[in-house]
PDB file of C-alpha atoms in Angstrom:
ATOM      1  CA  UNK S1042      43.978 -21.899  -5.964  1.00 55.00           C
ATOM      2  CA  UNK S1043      46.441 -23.955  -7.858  1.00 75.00           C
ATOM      3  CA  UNK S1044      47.830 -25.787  -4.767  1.00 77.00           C
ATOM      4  CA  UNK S1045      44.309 -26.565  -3.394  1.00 77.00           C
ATOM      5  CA  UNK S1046      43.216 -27.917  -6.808  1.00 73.00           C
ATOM      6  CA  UNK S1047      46.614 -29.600  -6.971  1.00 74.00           C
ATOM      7  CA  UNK S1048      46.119 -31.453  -3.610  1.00 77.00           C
ATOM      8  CA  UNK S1049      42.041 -32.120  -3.984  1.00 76.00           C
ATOM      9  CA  UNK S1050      42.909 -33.802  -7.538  1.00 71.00           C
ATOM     10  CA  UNK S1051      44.638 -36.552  -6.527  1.00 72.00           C
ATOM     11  CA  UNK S1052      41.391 -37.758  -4.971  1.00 71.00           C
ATOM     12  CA  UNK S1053      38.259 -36.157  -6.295  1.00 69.00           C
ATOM     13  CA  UNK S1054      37.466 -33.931 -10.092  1.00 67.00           C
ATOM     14  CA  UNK S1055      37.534 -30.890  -9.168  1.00 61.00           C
ATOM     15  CA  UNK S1056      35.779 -27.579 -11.240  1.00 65.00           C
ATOM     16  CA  UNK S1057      37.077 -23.739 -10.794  1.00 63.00           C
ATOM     17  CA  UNK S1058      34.311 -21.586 -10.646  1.00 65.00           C
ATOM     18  CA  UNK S1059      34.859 -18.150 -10.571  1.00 63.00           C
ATOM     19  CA  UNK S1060      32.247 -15.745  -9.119  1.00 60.00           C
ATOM     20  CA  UNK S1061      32.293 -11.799  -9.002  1.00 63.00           C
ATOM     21  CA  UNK S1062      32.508 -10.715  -5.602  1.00 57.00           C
ATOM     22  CA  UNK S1063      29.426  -8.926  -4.770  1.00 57.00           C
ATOM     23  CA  UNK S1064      30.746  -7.366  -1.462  1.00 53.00           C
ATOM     24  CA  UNK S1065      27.353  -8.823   0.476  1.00 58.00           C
ATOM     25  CA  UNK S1066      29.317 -10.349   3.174  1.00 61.00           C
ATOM     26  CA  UNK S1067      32.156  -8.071   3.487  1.00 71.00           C
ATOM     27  CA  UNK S1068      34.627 -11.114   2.955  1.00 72.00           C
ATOM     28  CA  UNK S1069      37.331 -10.002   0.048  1.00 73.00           C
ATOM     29  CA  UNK S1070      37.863 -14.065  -1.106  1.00 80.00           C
ATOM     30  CA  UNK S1071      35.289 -16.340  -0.341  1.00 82.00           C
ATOM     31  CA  UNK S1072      36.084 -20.052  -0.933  1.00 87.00           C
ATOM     32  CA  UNK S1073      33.388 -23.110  -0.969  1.00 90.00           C
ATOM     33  CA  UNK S1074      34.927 -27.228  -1.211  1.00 91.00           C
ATOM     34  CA  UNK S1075      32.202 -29.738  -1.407  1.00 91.00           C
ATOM     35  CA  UNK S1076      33.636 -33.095  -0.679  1.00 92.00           C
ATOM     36  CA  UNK S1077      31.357 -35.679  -2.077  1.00 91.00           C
ATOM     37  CA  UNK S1078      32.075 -37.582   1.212  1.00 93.00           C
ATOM     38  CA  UNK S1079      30.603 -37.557   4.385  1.00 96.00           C
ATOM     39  CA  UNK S1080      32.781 -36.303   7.795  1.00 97.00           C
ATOM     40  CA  UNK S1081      34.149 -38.816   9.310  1.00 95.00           C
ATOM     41  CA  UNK S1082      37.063 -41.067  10.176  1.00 93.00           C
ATOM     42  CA  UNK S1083      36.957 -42.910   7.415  1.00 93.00           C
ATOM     43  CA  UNK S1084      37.128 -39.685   5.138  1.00 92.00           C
ATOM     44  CA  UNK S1085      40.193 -38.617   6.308  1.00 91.00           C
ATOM     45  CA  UNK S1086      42.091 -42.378   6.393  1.00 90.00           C
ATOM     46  CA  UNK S1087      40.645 -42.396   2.501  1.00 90.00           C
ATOM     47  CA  UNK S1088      42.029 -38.666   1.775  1.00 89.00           C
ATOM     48  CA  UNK S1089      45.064 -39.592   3.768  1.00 90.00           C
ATOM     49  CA  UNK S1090      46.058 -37.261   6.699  1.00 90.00           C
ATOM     50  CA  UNK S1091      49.164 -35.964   4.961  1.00 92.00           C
ATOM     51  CA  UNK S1092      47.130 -34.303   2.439  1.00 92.00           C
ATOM     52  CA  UNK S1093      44.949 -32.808   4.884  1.00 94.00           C
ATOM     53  CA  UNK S1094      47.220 -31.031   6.748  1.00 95.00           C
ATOM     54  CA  UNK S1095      48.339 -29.853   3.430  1.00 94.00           C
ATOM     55  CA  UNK S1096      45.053 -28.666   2.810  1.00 94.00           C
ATOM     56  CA  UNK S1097      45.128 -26.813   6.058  1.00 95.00           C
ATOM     57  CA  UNK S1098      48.122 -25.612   5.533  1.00 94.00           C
ATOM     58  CA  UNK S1099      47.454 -23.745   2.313  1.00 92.00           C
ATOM     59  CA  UNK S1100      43.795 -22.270   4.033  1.00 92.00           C
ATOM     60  CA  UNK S1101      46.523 -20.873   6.887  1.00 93.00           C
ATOM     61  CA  UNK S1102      48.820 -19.168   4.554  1.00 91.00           C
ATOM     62  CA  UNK S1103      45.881 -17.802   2.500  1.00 88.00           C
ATOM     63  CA  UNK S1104      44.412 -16.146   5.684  1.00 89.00           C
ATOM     64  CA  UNK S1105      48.139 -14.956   6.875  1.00 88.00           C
ATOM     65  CA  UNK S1106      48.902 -13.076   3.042  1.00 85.00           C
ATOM     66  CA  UNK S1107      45.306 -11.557   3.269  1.00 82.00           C
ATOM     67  CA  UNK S1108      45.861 -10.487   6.939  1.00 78.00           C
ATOM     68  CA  UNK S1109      43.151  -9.400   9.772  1.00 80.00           C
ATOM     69  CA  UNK S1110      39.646  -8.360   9.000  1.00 74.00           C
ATOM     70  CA  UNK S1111      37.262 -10.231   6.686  1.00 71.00           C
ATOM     71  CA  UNK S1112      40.038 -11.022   4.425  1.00 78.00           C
ATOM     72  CA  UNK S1113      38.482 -14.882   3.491  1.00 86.00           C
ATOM     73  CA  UNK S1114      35.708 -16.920   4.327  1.00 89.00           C
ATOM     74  CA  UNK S1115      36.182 -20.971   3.645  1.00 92.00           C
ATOM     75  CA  UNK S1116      32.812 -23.190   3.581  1.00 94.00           C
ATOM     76  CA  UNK S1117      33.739 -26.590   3.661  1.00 96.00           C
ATOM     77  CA  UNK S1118      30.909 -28.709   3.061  1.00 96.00           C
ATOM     78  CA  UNK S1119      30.957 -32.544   3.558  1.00 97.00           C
ATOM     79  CA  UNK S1120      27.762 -34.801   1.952  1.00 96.00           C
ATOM     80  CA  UNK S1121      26.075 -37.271   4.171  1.00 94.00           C
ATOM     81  CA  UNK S1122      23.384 -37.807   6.526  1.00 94.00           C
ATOM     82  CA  UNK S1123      23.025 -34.955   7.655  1.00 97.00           C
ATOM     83  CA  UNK S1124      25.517 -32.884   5.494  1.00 98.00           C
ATOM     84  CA  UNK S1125      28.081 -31.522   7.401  1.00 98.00           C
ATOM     85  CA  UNK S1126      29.298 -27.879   6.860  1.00 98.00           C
ATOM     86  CA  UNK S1127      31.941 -25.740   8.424  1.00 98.00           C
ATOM     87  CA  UNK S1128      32.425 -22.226   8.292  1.00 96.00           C
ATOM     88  CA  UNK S1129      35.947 -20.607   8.266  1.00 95.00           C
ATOM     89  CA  UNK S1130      35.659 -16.608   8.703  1.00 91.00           C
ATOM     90  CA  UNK S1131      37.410 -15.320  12.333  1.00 90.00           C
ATOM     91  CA  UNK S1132      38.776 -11.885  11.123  1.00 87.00           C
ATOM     92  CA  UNK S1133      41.549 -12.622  13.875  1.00 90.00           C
ATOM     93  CA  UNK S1134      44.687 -14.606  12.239  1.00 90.00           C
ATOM     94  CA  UNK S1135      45.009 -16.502  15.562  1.00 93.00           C
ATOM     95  CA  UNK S1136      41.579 -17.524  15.778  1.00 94.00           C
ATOM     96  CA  UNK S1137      41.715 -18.297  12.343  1.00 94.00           C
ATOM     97  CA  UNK S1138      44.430 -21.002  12.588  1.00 95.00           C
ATOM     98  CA  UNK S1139      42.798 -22.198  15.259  1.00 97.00           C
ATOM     99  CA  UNK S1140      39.492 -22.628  13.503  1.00 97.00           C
ATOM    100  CA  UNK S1141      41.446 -24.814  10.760  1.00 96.00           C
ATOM    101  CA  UNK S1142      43.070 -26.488  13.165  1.00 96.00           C
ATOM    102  CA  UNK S1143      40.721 -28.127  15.092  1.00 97.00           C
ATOM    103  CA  UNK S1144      38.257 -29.510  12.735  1.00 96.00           C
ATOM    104  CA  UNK S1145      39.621 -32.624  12.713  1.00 93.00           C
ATOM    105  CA  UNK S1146      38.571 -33.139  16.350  1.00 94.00           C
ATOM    106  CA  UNK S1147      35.028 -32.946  15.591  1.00 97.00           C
ATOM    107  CA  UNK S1148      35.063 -35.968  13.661  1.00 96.00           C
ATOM    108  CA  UNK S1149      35.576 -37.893  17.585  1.00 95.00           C
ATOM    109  CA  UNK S1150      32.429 -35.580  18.638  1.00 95.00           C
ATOM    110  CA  UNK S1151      30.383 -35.848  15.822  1.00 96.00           C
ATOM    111  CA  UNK S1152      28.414 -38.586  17.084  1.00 95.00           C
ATOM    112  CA  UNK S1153      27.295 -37.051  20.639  1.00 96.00           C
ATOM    113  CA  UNK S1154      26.586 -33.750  18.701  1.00 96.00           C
ATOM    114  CA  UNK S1155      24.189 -35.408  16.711  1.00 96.00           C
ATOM    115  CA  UNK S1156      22.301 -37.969  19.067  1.00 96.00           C
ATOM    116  CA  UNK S1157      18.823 -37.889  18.933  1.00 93.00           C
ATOM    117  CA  UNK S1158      17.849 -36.407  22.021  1.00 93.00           C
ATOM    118  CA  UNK S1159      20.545 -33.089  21.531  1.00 93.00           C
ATOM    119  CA  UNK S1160      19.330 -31.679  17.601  1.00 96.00           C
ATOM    120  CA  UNK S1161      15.666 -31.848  16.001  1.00 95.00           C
ATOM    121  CA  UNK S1162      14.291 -34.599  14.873  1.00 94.00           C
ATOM    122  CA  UNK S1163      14.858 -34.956  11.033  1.00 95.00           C
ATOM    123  CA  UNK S1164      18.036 -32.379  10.272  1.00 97.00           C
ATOM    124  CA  UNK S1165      19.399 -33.037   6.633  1.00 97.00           C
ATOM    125  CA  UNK S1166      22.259 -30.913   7.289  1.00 98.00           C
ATOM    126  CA  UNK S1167      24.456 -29.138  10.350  1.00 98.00           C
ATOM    127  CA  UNK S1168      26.143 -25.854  10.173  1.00 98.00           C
ATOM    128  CA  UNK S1169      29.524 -25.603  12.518  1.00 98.00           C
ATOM    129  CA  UNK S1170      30.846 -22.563  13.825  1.00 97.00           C
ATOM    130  CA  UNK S1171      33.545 -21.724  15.658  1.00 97.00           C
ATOM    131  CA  UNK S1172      32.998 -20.561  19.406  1.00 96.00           C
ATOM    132  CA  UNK S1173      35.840 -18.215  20.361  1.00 94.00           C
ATOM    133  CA  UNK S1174      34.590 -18.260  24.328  1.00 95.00           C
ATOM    134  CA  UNK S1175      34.921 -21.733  24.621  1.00 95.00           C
ATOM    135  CA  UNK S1176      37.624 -22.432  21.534  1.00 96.00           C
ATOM    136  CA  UNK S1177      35.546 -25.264  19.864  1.00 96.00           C
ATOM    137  CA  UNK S1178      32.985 -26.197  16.712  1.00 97.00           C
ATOM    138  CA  UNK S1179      30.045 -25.526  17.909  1.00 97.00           C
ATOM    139  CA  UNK S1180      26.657 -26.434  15.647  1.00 97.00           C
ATOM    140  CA  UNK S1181      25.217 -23.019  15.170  1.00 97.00           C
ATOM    141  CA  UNK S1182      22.499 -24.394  13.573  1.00 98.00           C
ATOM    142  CA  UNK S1183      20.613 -27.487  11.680  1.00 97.00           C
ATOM    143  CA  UNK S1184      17.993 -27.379   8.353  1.00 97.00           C
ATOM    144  CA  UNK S1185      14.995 -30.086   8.327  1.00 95.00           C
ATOM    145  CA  UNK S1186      13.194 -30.779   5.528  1.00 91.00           C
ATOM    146  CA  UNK S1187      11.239 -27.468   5.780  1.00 90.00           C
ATOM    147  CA  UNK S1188      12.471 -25.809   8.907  1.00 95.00           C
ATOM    148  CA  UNK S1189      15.367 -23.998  10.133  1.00 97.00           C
ATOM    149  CA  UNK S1190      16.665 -24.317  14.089  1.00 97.00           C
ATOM    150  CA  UNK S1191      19.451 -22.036  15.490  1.00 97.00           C
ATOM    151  CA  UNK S1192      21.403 -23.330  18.733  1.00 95.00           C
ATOM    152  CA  UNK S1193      21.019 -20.583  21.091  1.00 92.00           C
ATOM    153  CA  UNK S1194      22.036 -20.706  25.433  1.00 88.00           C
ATOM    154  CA  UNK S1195      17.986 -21.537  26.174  1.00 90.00           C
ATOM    155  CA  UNK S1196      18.353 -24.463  23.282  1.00 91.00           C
ATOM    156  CA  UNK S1197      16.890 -25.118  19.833  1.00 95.00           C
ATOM    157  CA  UNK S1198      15.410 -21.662  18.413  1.00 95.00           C
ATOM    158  CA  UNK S1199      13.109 -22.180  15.343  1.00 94.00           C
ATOM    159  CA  UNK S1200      13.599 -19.077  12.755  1.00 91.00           C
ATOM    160  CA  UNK S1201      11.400 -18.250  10.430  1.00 64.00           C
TER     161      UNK S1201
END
């Protein structure tokens, strides 16, 4: 935790929270950053690329001393409109790198994931997961003001 607060400090305040773990999602660690920024291009010149792949770095080795299973879960949540949040949790260490990895190449997606004829109208914020079958982010699903949509094969699945 020190490195990550070590790197995320030269650009943001950060606060430790500590939670107990309450074993709900079977994930022994389970760590949330909220960057006060939204995902884009732009974010990354401003945190500086260096640092990033720092950042990844450390998420890597933290997966690769907890090993396989669901060691760690990482939520990395990005404010804007719509807030942008990816989910780190492949029990695979592989996977998991890879997951890390290719975030950064959403940012070049980002806008033909969320044009106006592909999501619901009015999503405040996007939830990314990672597709193993096809080895990309994929939006598993999108919050509206009062609704919920998951992506599923037929398209946009309202849940209740």
């Amino acid at each position: 935790m020190n490195v990550i607060t070590s790197i995320l400090d030269k650009r943001f305040k950060t606060e430790d929270e500590e939670i107990e773990n309450t074993y709900e999602d079977k994930f022994v660690s389970h760590l949330e950053i909220s960057f006060p920024y939204s995902f884009n291009e732009e974010f990354f010149k401003w945190f500086d690329f260096k640092e990033w792949d720092k950042l990844k770095g450390v998420f890597k080795e933290m997966k690769r001393r907890r090993g396989n299973g669901k060691a760690i879960k990482i939520e990395l949540n990005f404010a804007g409109d719509p807030d942008i949040i990816f989910m780190i949790q492949s029990d695979q260490s592989q996977w998991f790198k890879m997951e890390v990895e290719k975030i950064d190449f959403v940012v070049e997606l980002l806008p033909y994931h969320l044009e106006p004829d592909k999501i619901p109208e009015g999503v405040k914020k996007v939830i990314y997961n990672f597709n193993q079958e096809t080895a990309r982010w994929k939006i598993n699903s999108v919050y509206t003001n009062n609704e919920v949509f998951v992506n599923s094969e037929k398209g946009w699945k309202l849940t209740t």
